[in-house]
PDB file of C-alpha atoms and ligand atoms in Angstrom:
ATOM      1  CA  UNK A  93       0.000   0.000   0.000  1.00 65.00           C
ATOM      2  CA  UNK A  94       1.202   3.446  -0.861  1.00 76.00           C
ATOM      3  CA  UNK A  95       1.992   5.989   1.837  1.00 86.00           C
ATOM      4  CA  UNK A  96       0.560   9.490   1.877  1.00 88.00           C
ATOM      5  CA  UNK A  97       3.828  10.858   0.434  1.00 90.00           C
ATOM      6  CA  UNK A  98       3.689   8.379  -2.412  1.00 90.00           C
ATOM      7  CA  UNK A  99       0.123   9.486  -3.043  1.00 92.00           C
ATOM      8  CA  UNK A 100       1.262  13.105  -3.349  1.00 93.00           C
ATOM      9  CA  UNK A 101       4.218  12.035  -5.548  1.00 92.00           C
ATOM     10  CA  UNK A 102       1.816  10.319  -7.889  1.00 90.00           C
ATOM     11  CA  UNK A 103      -0.366  13.417  -8.110  1.00 91.00           C
ATOM     12  CA  UNK A 104       2.761  15.438  -8.914  1.00 91.00           C
ATOM     13  CA  UNK A 105       3.946  12.917 -11.509  1.00 90.00           C
ATOM     14  CA  UNK A 106       0.656  12.857 -13.369  1.00 87.00           C
ATOM     15  CA  UNK A 107       0.809  16.650 -13.370  1.00 85.00           C
ATOM     16  CA  UNK A 108      -1.933  19.134 -14.144  1.00 85.00           C
ATOM     17  CA  UNK A 109      -2.427  19.889 -10.474  1.00 91.00           C
ATOM     18  CA  UNK A 110      -5.372  22.274 -10.401  1.00 92.00           C
ATOM     19  CA  UNK A 111      -4.402  25.883  -9.767  1.00 94.00           C
ATOM     20  CA  UNK A 112      -6.506  28.337  -7.804  1.00 95.00           C
ATOM     21  CA  UNK A 113      -8.863  30.198 -10.182  1.00 95.00           C
ATOM     22  CA  UNK A 114      -7.590  33.628 -11.263  1.00 96.00           C
ATOM     23  CA  UNK A 115     -10.626  35.399  -9.798  1.00 96.00           C
ATOM     24  CA  UNK A 116      -9.863  33.877  -6.392  1.00 96.00           C
ATOM     25  CA  UNK A 117      -6.198  34.856  -6.583  1.00 96.00           C
ATOM     26  CA  UNK A 118      -7.117  38.412  -7.577  1.00 96.00           C
ATOM     27  CA  UNK A 119      -9.742  38.767  -4.867  1.00 95.00           C
ATOM     28  CA  UNK A 120      -7.313  37.433  -2.256  1.00 94.00           C
ATOM     29  CA  UNK A 121      -4.621  39.928  -3.172  1.00 94.00           C
ATOM     30  CA  UNK A 122      -7.091  42.840  -3.400  1.00 94.00           C
ATOM     31  CA  UNK A 123      -8.512  41.976   0.023  1.00 90.00           C
ATOM     32  CA  UNK A 124      -4.989  42.048   1.454  1.00 90.00           C
ATOM     33  CA  UNK A 125      -4.115  45.362  -0.215  1.00 92.00           C
ATOM     34  CA  UNK A 126      -4.905  48.417   1.946  1.00 91.00           C
ATOM     35  CA  UNK A 127      -5.068  50.589  -1.191  1.00 93.00           C
ATOM     36  CA  UNK A 128      -7.798  48.605  -2.876  1.00 91.00           C
ATOM     37  CA  UNK A 129     -11.454  49.523  -2.506  1.00 91.00           C
ATOM     38  CA  UNK A 130     -14.877  47.932  -2.756  1.00 91.00           C
ATOM     39  CA  UNK A 131     -15.297  48.758  -6.441  1.00 94.00           C
ATOM     40  CA  UNK A 132     -12.018  46.996  -7.304  1.00 95.00           C
ATOM     41  CA  UNK A 133     -13.215  43.774  -5.680  1.00 95.00           C
ATOM     42  CA  UNK A 134     -16.707  44.035  -7.167  1.00 96.00           C
ATOM     43  CA  UNK A 135     -15.235  44.578 -10.642  1.00 96.00           C
ATOM     44  CA  UNK A 136     -13.116  41.433 -10.423  1.00 97.00           C
ATOM     45  CA  UNK A 137     -16.060  39.297  -9.324  1.00 97.00           C
ATOM     46  CA  UNK A 138     -18.243  40.751 -12.065  1.00 97.00           C
ATOM     47  CA  UNK A 139     -15.795  39.629 -14.757  1.00 96.00           C
ATOM     48  CA  UNK A 140     -17.270  36.164 -14.164  1.00 96.00           C
ATOM     49  CA  UNK A 141     -21.024  36.494 -14.518  1.00 95.00           C
ATOM     50  CA  UNK A 142     -21.805  32.931 -13.456  1.00 94.00           C
ATOM     51  CA  UNK A 143     -19.735  33.424 -10.318  1.00 95.00           C
ATOM     52  CA  UNK A 144     -21.360  36.786  -9.554  1.00 96.00           C
ATOM     53  CA  UNK A 145     -24.816  35.205  -9.818  1.00 95.00           C
ATOM     54  CA  UNK A 146     -23.825  32.443  -7.398  1.00 94.00           C
ATOM     55  CA  UNK A 147     -22.306  34.889  -4.929  1.00 95.00           C
ATOM     56  CA  UNK A 148     -25.598  36.818  -4.881  1.00 94.00           C
ATOM     57  CA  UNK A 149     -27.570  33.623  -4.414  1.00 92.00           C
ATOM     58  CA  UNK A 150     -25.491  32.704  -1.360  1.00 91.00           C
ATOM     59  CA  UNK A 151     -25.623  36.208   0.098  1.00 92.00           C
ATOM     60  CA  UNK A 152     -29.419  36.186  -0.201  1.00 91.00           C
ATOM     61  CA  UNK A 153     -29.865  32.693   1.239  1.00 88.00           C
ATOM     62  CA  UNK A 154     -31.398  32.175   4.659  1.00 84.00           C
ATOM     63  CA  UNK A 155     -28.003  31.078   6.016  1.00 82.00           C
ATOM     64  CA  UNK A 156     -26.958  34.719   5.832  1.00 82.00           C
ATOM     65  CA  UNK A 157     -30.250  36.069   7.093  1.00 73.00           C
ATOM     66  CA  UNK A 158     -30.003  39.230   4.972  1.00 75.00           C
ATOM     67  CA  UNK A 159     -32.853  41.594   5.805  1.00 79.00           C
ATOM     68  CA  UNK A 160     -33.251  43.043   2.340  1.00 86.00           C
ATOM     69  CA  UNK A 161     -32.632  41.528  -1.065  1.00 93.00           C
ATOM     70  CA  UNK A 162     -29.136  42.303  -2.307  1.00 94.00           C
ATOM     71  CA  UNK A 163     -29.034  42.547  -6.073  1.00 95.00           C
ATOM     72  CA  UNK A 164     -25.559  43.816  -6.939  1.00 96.00           C
ATOM     73  CA  UNK A 165     -22.055  42.653  -6.092  1.00 96.00           C
ATOM     74  CA  UNK A 166     -21.129  46.173  -5.077  1.00 95.00           C
ATOM     75  CA  UNK A 167     -23.967  46.138  -2.508  1.00 94.00           C
ATOM     76  CA  UNK A 168     -22.998  42.653  -1.422  1.00 94.00           C
ATOM     77  CA  UNK A 169     -19.448  43.781  -0.639  1.00 93.00           C
ATOM     78  CA  UNK A 170     -20.720  46.796   1.316  1.00 91.00           C
ATOM     79  CA  UNK A 171     -23.236  44.703   3.210  1.00 89.00           C
ATOM     80  CA  UNK A 172     -21.117  41.629   3.948  1.00 89.00           C
ATOM     81  CA  UNK A 173     -17.683  43.186   4.179  1.00 89.00           C
ATOM     82  CA  UNK A 174     -14.604  42.474   2.166  1.00 90.00           C
ATOM     83  CA  UNK A 175     -13.373  39.443   4.061  1.00 90.00           C
ATOM     84  CA  UNK A 176     -16.679  37.640   3.908  1.00 91.00           C
ATOM     85  CA  UNK A 177     -17.042  38.218   0.155  1.00 94.00           C
ATOM     86  CA  UNK A 178     -13.431  37.216  -0.424  1.00 93.00           C
ATOM     87  CA  UNK A 179     -14.075  33.926   1.289  1.00 93.00           C
ATOM     88  CA  UNK A 180     -17.320  33.121  -0.541  1.00 94.00           C
ATOM     89  CA  UNK A 181     -15.677  33.993  -3.854  1.00 95.00           C
ATOM     90  CA  UNK A 182     -12.790  31.605  -3.212  1.00 95.00           C
ATOM     91  CA  UNK A 183     -15.142  28.741  -2.385  1.00 95.00           C
ATOM     92  CA  UNK A 184     -17.543  29.251  -5.289  1.00 95.00           C
ATOM     93  CA  UNK A 185     -14.822  29.821  -7.880  1.00 95.00           C
ATOM     94  CA  UNK A 186     -13.117  26.563  -6.840  1.00 95.00           C
ATOM     95  CA  UNK A 187     -16.453  24.769  -7.135  1.00 93.00           C
ATOM     96  CA  UNK A 188     -16.908  26.129 -10.669  1.00 92.00           C
ATOM     97  CA  UNK A 189     -13.581  24.602 -11.710  1.00 92.00           C
ATOM     98  CA  UNK A 190     -14.948  21.106 -11.198  1.00 90.00           C
ATOM     99  CA  UNK A 191     -18.468  21.211 -12.588  1.00 83.00           C
ATOM    100  CA  UNK A 192     -21.111  18.617 -11.826  1.00 75.00           C
ATOM    101  CA  UNK A 193     -20.859  15.437 -13.821  1.00 73.00           C
ATOM    102  CA  UNK A 194     -23.747  13.197 -12.908  1.00 66.00           C
ATOM    103  CA  UNK A 195     -23.726   9.449 -13.322  1.00 61.00           C
ATOM    104  CA  UNK A 196     -20.060   8.569 -12.797  1.00 65.00           C
ATOM    105  CA  UNK A 197     -19.773   5.117 -11.223  1.00 69.00           C
ATOM    106  CA  UNK A 198     -19.781   5.472  -7.470  1.00 73.00           C
ATOM    107  CA  UNK A 199     -19.065   9.187  -7.362  1.00 85.00           C
ATOM    108  CA  UNK A 200     -21.572  11.658  -8.675  1.00 89.00           C
ATOM    109  CA  UNK A 201     -20.038  15.139  -8.727  1.00 89.00           C
ATOM    110  CA  UNK A 202     -23.330  16.937  -8.819  1.00 88.00           C
ATOM    111  CA  UNK A 203     -24.545  15.134  -5.698  1.00 90.00           C
ATOM    112  CA  UNK A 204     -21.085  15.743  -4.234  1.00 93.00           C
ATOM    113  CA  UNK A 205     -21.262  19.514  -4.718  1.00 92.00           C
ATOM    114  CA  UNK A 206     -24.787  19.572  -3.351  1.00 92.00           C
ATOM    115  CA  UNK A 207     -23.434  17.906  -0.211  1.00 95.00           C
ATOM    116  CA  UNK A 208     -20.655  20.517  -0.031  1.00 95.00           C
ATOM    117  CA  UNK A 209     -22.973  23.488  -0.646  1.00 93.00           C
ATOM    118  CA  UNK A 210     -25.363  22.201   2.014  1.00 95.00           C
ATOM    119  CA  UNK A 211     -22.473  21.834   4.444  1.00 96.00           C
ATOM    120  CA  UNK A 212     -21.356  25.415   3.736  1.00 95.00           C
ATOM    121  CA  UNK A 213     -24.861  26.819   4.189  1.00 93.00           C
ATOM    122  CA  UNK A 214     -25.418  24.862   7.392  1.00 96.00           C
ATOM    123  CA  UNK A 215     -22.006  25.834   8.775  1.00 97.00           C
ATOM    124  CA  UNK A 216     -22.812  29.513   8.201  1.00 95.00           C
ATOM    125  CA  UNK A 217     -26.270  29.154   9.749  1.00 94.00           C
ATOM    126  CA  UNK A 218     -24.876  27.303  12.786  1.00 97.00           C
ATOM    127  CA  UNK A 219     -22.097  29.851  13.322  1.00 96.00           C
ATOM    128  CA  UNK A 220     -24.639  32.671  13.180  1.00 93.00           C
ATOM    129  CA  UNK A 221     -26.869  30.963  15.764  1.00 95.00           C
ATOM    130  CA  UNK A 222     -23.887  30.293  18.024  1.00 97.00           C
ATOM    131  CA  UNK A 223     -22.749  33.914  17.801  1.00 96.00           C
ATOM    132  CA  UNK A 224     -19.474  33.199  15.990  1.00 97.00           C
ATOM    133  CA  UNK A 225     -18.116  35.433  13.265  1.00 94.00           C
ATOM    134  CA  UNK A 226     -15.725  33.436  11.112  1.00 95.00           C
ATOM    135  CA  UNK A 227     -15.912  36.081   8.348  1.00 92.00           C
ATOM    136  CA  UNK A 228     -17.072  33.739   5.630  1.00 92.00           C
ATOM    137  CA  UNK A 229     -14.521  31.034   6.316  1.00 95.00           C
ATOM    138  CA  UNK A 230     -17.334  28.906   7.794  1.00 96.00           C
ATOM    139  CA  UNK A 231     -19.204  28.905   4.497  1.00 94.00           C
ATOM    140  CA  UNK A 232     -16.094  28.394   2.404  1.00 96.00           C
ATOM    141  CA  UNK A 233     -14.571  25.734   4.632  1.00 97.00           C
ATOM    142  CA  UNK A 234     -17.902  23.904   4.510  1.00 97.00           C
ATOM    143  CA  UNK A 235     -17.972  24.180   0.741  1.00 95.00           C
ATOM    144  CA  UNK A 236     -14.383  22.949   0.395  1.00 97.00           C
ATOM    145  CA  UNK A 237     -14.111  20.465   3.282  1.00 98.00           C
ATOM    146  CA  UNK A 238     -14.206  17.427   0.965  1.00 98.00           C
ATOM    147  CA  UNK A 239     -12.207  18.981  -1.918  1.00 97.00           C
ATOM    148  CA  UNK A 240      -9.697  16.125  -1.619  1.00 97.00           C
ATOM    149  CA  UNK A 241     -12.309  13.765  -3.072  1.00 96.00           C
ATOM    150  CA  UNK A 242     -12.038  15.644  -6.364  1.00 94.00           C
ATOM    151  CA  UNK A 243      -8.311  14.836  -6.447  1.00 94.00           C
ATOM    152  CA  UNK A 244      -8.938  11.203  -5.555  1.00 95.00           C
ATOM    153  CA  UNK A 245     -11.574  11.022  -8.292  1.00 92.00           C
ATOM    154  CA  UNK A 246      -9.182  12.649 -10.757  1.00 90.00           C
ATOM    155  CA  UNK A 247      -5.932  10.813  -9.999  1.00 93.00           C
ATOM    156  CA  UNK A 248      -7.000   7.516  -8.425  1.00 94.00           C
ATOM    157  CA  UNK A 249     -10.384   6.924  -9.970  1.00 91.00           C
ATOM    158  CA  UNK A 250     -10.439   3.099  -9.933  1.00 92.00           C
ATOM    159  CA  UNK A 251      -9.116   2.859  -6.367  1.00 95.00           C
ATOM    160  CA  UNK A 252     -11.483   5.593  -5.253  1.00 94.00           C
ATOM    161  CA  UNK A 253     -14.499   3.799  -6.696  1.00 93.00           C
ATOM    162  CA  UNK A 254     -13.273   0.604  -4.935  1.00 94.00           C
ATOM    163  CA  UNK A 255     -12.959   2.541  -1.664  1.00 95.00           C
ATOM    164  CA  UNK A 256     -16.515   3.859  -2.023  1.00 94.00           C
ATOM    165  CA  UNK A 257     -17.738   0.335  -2.701  1.00 94.00           C
ATOM    166  CA  UNK A 258     -15.879  -1.091   0.294  1.00 94.00           C
ATOM    167  CA  UNK A 259     -17.170   1.572   2.663  1.00 94.00           C
ATOM    168  CA  UNK A 260     -20.677   0.825   1.384  1.00 92.00           C
ATOM    169  CA  UNK A 261     -20.299  -2.960   1.730  1.00 94.00           C
ATOM    170  CA  UNK A 262     -18.745  -2.877   5.179  1.00 95.00           C
ATOM    171  CA  UNK A 263     -20.475   0.196   6.568  1.00 93.00           C
ATOM    172  CA  UNK A 264     -17.166   1.881   7.447  1.00 95.00           C
ATOM    173  CA  UNK A 265     -16.232   5.568   7.078  1.00 95.00           C
ATOM    174  CA  UNK A 266     -15.102   6.329   3.529  1.00 96.00           C
ATOM    175  CA  UNK A 267     -11.759   7.744   4.690  1.00 97.00           C
ATOM    176  CA  UNK A 268     -10.843   4.406   6.250  1.00 97.00           C
ATOM    177  CA  UNK A 269     -11.438   2.684   2.941  1.00 97.00           C
ATOM    178  CA  UNK A 270      -9.486   5.402   1.104  1.00 97.00           C
ATOM    179  CA  UNK A 271      -6.482   4.797   3.359  1.00 96.00           C
ATOM    180  CA  UNK A 272      -6.682   1.092   2.545  1.00 96.00           C
ATOM    181  CA  UNK A 273      -7.069   1.329  -1.237  1.00 96.00           C
ATOM    182  CA  UNK A 274      -5.195   4.542  -2.028  1.00 96.00           C
ATOM    183  CA  UNK A 275      -2.780   5.035   0.870  1.00 95.00           C
ATOM    184  CA  UNK A 276      -4.056   8.509   1.704  1.00 96.00           C
ATOM    185  CA  UNK A 277      -7.393  10.060   2.607  1.00 97.00           C
ATOM    186  CA  UNK A 278      -9.420  12.853   1.019  1.00 97.00           C
ATOM    187  CA  UNK A 279      -8.738  15.075   4.028  1.00 98.00           C
ATOM    188  CA  UNK A 280      -4.972  14.567   3.677  1.00 97.00           C
ATOM    189  CA  UNK A 281      -4.777  15.339  -0.030  1.00 97.00           C
ATOM    190  CA  UNK A 282      -7.378  18.106   0.341  1.00 97.00           C
ATOM    191  CA  UNK A 283      -5.310  19.777   3.065  1.00 97.00           C
ATOM    192  CA  UNK A 284      -2.229  19.477   0.867  1.00 97.00           C
ATOM    193  CA  UNK A 285      -4.025  21.202  -2.027  1.00 97.00           C
ATOM    194  CA  UNK A 286      -5.469  23.975   0.118  1.00 97.00           C
ATOM    195  CA  UNK A 287      -2.028  24.702   1.589  1.00 97.00           C
ATOM    196  CA  UNK A 288      -0.553  24.801  -1.903  1.00 96.00           C
ATOM    197  CA  UNK A 289      -3.181  27.379  -2.822  1.00 96.00           C
ATOM    198  CA  UNK A 290      -2.315  29.437   0.286  1.00 95.00           C
ATOM    199  CA  UNK A 291      -5.918  29.605   1.467  1.00 95.00           C
ATOM    200  CA  UNK A 292      -6.524  31.008   4.976  1.00 93.00           C
ATOM    201  CA  UNK A 293      -5.234  28.777   7.832  1.00 96.00           C
ATOM    202  CA  UNK A 294      -8.699  28.161   9.276  1.00 96.00           C
ATOM    203  CA  UNK A 295      -9.842  26.663   5.959  1.00 97.00           C
ATOM    204  CA  UNK A 296      -6.750  24.475   5.919  1.00 97.00           C
ATOM    205  CA  UNK A 297      -7.484  23.309   9.474  1.00 98.00           C
ATOM    206  CA  UNK A 298     -11.090  22.441   8.641  1.00 98.00           C
ATOM    207  CA  UNK A 299     -10.114  20.471   5.546  1.00 98.00           C
ATOM    208  CA  UNK A 300      -7.410  18.609   7.490  1.00 98.00           C
ATOM    209  CA  UNK A 301      -9.445  17.832  10.635  1.00 98.00           C
ATOM    210  CA  UNK A 302     -13.096  17.702   9.608  1.00 98.00           C
ATOM    211  CA  UNK A 303     -13.404  14.029  10.543  1.00 97.00           C
ATOM    212  CA  UNK A 304     -11.649  14.355  13.934  1.00 96.00           C
ATOM    213  CA  UNK A 305     -12.164  17.830  15.394  1.00 96.00           C
ATOM    214  CA  UNK A 306     -10.917  16.838  18.841  1.00 95.00           C
ATOM    215  CA  UNK A 307      -7.457  16.118  17.446  1.00 94.00           C
ATOM    216  CA  UNK A 308      -7.031  19.692  16.159  1.00 96.00           C
ATOM    217  CA  UNK A 309      -4.911  22.177  18.108  1.00 95.00           C
ATOM    218  CA  UNK A 310      -6.067  25.410  16.505  1.00 96.00           C
ATOM    219  CA  UNK A 311      -9.297  26.757  15.038  1.00 98.00           C
ATOM    220  CA  UNK A 312     -11.236  24.129  16.958  1.00 97.00           C
ATOM    221  CA  UNK A 313     -14.514  26.042  16.935  1.00 98.00           C
ATOM    222  CA  UNK A 314     -14.782  26.494  13.176  1.00 98.00           C
ATOM    223  CA  UNK A 315     -13.705  22.863  12.707  1.00 98.00           C
ATOM    224  CA  UNK A 316     -16.409  21.783  15.160  1.00 98.00           C
ATOM    225  CA  UNK A 317     -19.024  23.851  13.310  1.00 98.00           C
ATOM    226  CA  UNK A 318     -18.154  22.366   9.901  1.00 98.00           C
ATOM    227  CA  UNK A 319     -17.985  18.882  11.434  1.00 98.00           C
ATOM    228  CA  UNK A 320     -21.547  19.323  12.718  1.00 98.00           C
ATOM    229  CA  UNK A 321     -22.735  20.810   9.413  1.00 98.00           C
ATOM    230  CA  UNK A 322     -21.232  17.851   7.552  1.00 98.00           C
ATOM    231  CA  UNK A 323     -22.884  15.169   9.673  1.00 97.00           C
ATOM    232  CA  UNK A 324     -26.180  17.056   9.604  1.00 97.00           C
ATOM    233  CA  UNK A 325     -26.111  17.378   5.798  1.00 96.00           C
ATOM    234  CA  UNK A 326     -25.471  13.612   5.663  1.00 96.00           C
ATOM    235  CA  UNK A 327     -28.209  12.777   8.166  1.00 96.00           C
ATOM    236  CA  UNK A 328     -30.738  14.910   6.266  1.00 95.00           C
ATOM    237  CA  UNK A 329     -29.735  13.513   2.876  1.00 94.00           C
ATOM    238  CA  UNK A 330     -28.767  16.929   1.470  1.00 94.00           C
ATOM    239  CA  UNK A 331     -26.617  15.920  -1.486  1.00 91.00           C
ATOM    240  CA  UNK A 332     -24.290  12.953  -1.258  1.00 89.00           C
ATOM    241  CA  UNK A 333     -20.514  13.008  -0.815  1.00 90.00           C
ATOM    242  CA  UNK A 334     -19.880   9.297  -1.436  1.00 88.00           C
ATOM    243  CA  UNK A 335     -19.825   8.402   2.269  1.00 89.00           C
ATOM    244  CA  UNK A 336     -22.627   6.173   3.455  1.00 86.00           C
ATOM    245  CA  UNK A 337     -21.348   5.946   7.044  1.00 89.00           C
ATOM    246  CA  UNK A 338     -23.341   8.062   9.518  1.00 91.00           C
ATOM    247  CA  UNK A 339     -21.820   9.631  12.619  1.00 90.00           C
ATOM    248  CA  UNK A 340     -24.429   9.471  15.420  1.00 91.00           C
ATOM    249  CA  UNK A 341     -25.869  12.962  15.904  1.00 93.00           C
ATOM    250  CA  UNK A 342     -26.164  12.764  19.672  1.00 89.00           C
ATOM    251  CA  UNK A 343     -22.945  13.289  21.614  1.00 84.00           C
ATOM    252  CA  UNK A 344     -20.961  14.135  18.512  1.00 95.00           C
ATOM    253  CA  UNK A 345     -17.417  15.470  18.923  1.00 97.00           C
ATOM    254  CA  UNK A 346     -18.197  18.825  17.314  1.00 98.00           C
ATOM    255  CA  UNK A 347     -21.007  19.641  19.732  1.00 98.00           C
ATOM    256  CA  UNK A 348     -18.804  18.588  22.672  1.00 97.00           C
ATOM    257  CA  UNK A 349     -16.183  21.150  21.639  1.00 98.00           C
ATOM    258  CA  UNK A 350     -18.846  23.882  21.345  1.00 98.00           C
ATOM    259  CA  UNK A 351     -20.234  22.946  24.764  1.00 97.00           C
ATOM    260  CA  UNK A 352     -16.750  23.263  26.280  1.00 96.00           C
ATOM    261  CA  UNK A 353     -16.395  26.729  24.755  1.00 96.00           C
ATOM    262  CA  UNK A 354     -19.911  27.813  25.675  1.00 97.00           C
ATOM    263  CA  UNK A 355     -20.839  26.453  29.115  1.00 96.00           C
ATOM    264  CA  UNK A 356     -24.363  27.872  28.774  1.00 96.00           C
ATOM    265  CA  UNK A 357     -24.990  25.138  26.191  1.00 97.00           C
ATOM    266  CA  UNK A 358     -23.689  22.334  28.397  1.00 96.00           C
ATOM    267  CA  UNK A 359     -27.184  21.025  29.105  1.00 96.00           C
ATOM    268  CA  UNK A 360     -28.561  21.556  25.605  1.00 96.00           C
ATOM    269  CA  UNK A 361     -28.705  18.380  23.504  1.00 96.00           C
ATOM    270  CA  UNK A 362     -27.508  18.660  19.896  1.00 97.00           C
ATOM    271  CA  UNK A 363     -30.952  17.651  18.613  1.00 96.00           C
ATOM    272  CA  UNK A 364     -32.431  20.640  20.397  1.00 96.00           C
ATOM    273  CA  UNK A 365     -29.867  22.991  18.832  1.00 96.00           C
ATOM    274  CA  UNK A 366     -30.573  21.728  15.321  1.00 96.00           C
ATOM    275  CA  UNK A 367     -34.341  22.115  15.774  1.00 95.00           C
ATOM    276  CA  UNK A 368     -33.729  25.806  15.086  1.00 90.00           C
ATOM    277  CA  UNK A 369     -32.182  24.958  11.735  1.00 93.00           C
ATOM    278  CA  UNK A 370     -35.288  23.355  10.240  1.00 93.00           C
ATOM    279  CA  UNK A 371     -35.984  26.414   8.038  1.00 90.00           C
ATOM    280  CA  UNK A 372     -32.444  26.370   6.695  1.00 90.00           C
ATOM    281  CA  UNK A 373     -32.659  22.651   6.006  1.00 93.00           C
ATOM    282  CA  UNK A 374     -35.969  23.104   4.209  1.00 92.00           C
ATOM    283  CA  UNK A 375     -34.584  25.943   2.104  1.00 89.00           C
ATOM    284  CA  UNK A 376     -31.525  23.911   1.119  1.00 89.00           C
ATOM    285  CA  UNK A 377     -33.728  20.966   0.239  1.00 90.00           C
ATOM    286  CA  UNK A 378     -36.060  22.983  -1.977  1.00 88.00           C
ATOM    287  CA  UNK A 379     -33.673  25.519  -3.534  1.00 80.00           C
ATOM    288  CA  UNK A 380     -32.067  22.927  -5.804  1.00 65.00           C
ATOM    289  CA  UNK A 381     -28.573  22.902  -7.209  1.00 63.00           C
ATOM    290  CA  UNK A 382     -26.794  26.161  -7.959  1.00 63.00           C
ATOM    291  CA  UNK A 383     -25.028  24.710 -10.978  1.00 58.00           C
TER     292      UNK A 383
HETATM  293 FE1  LIG B 438     -14.925  14.313   4.481  1.00 82.77          FE
HETATM  294 FE1  LIG B 439     -18.488  15.747   3.765  1.00 82.77          FE
END
């Protein structure tokens, strides 16, 4: 069996490692430049009309709880702030690079992205309810948490399909089967890719630790939030990321971390907390794909 380093070597050998979309790179450098202004950022996003439309759809979704309808990117930047828009733009532009491709044996990219979008929306909604401000990294980290699966699908397709099959047959978490068949997991190769792209550290931490939040040393709260969003999206059947294994909702590791950080929630069961998210879940279920 290959080791993780051999897995990365193989990705390098095959070549064509996806690069971060130009819009994302430009938005990242504008957001970091004290001399840039709102119009500069809006202009860059508007060069990609499909992206601009998706950004507006996210900004107007119930996860963001916008009070009035926002119909221009310029307004969106003013309303949400630069950092938040930067983050959403990164996530959505990466998603656009790997469009939905229904019907592939074992791994349906359209269902996959629906799982990821649902996770992003739920992460944002949860963070808002918990009073956290992760400045858009919650949404983006949710959207990109499983990005490594795209690499596995691209570079190790046969082994990846076998891993999906094995996890289905034996009822084990997909990442365990990936380690067995490929030698590395989607969270390992995903974290490698996100680091290569120099995305914000909290997004890296979520991608790397989204299946074991308790093992993380930093950014534990955002990791916990995306962990909970991921298992909730799975439990509610919002999209499908190839993993049939279900983490029990009660006493999950993500909620335990939040309860440690917020003692006032110590007695609140997770099921009670997610009761408040029914509207968000319903909206995600009925709003359809944003492809
Ligand atoms: Fe995952
Ligand atoms: Fe996932």
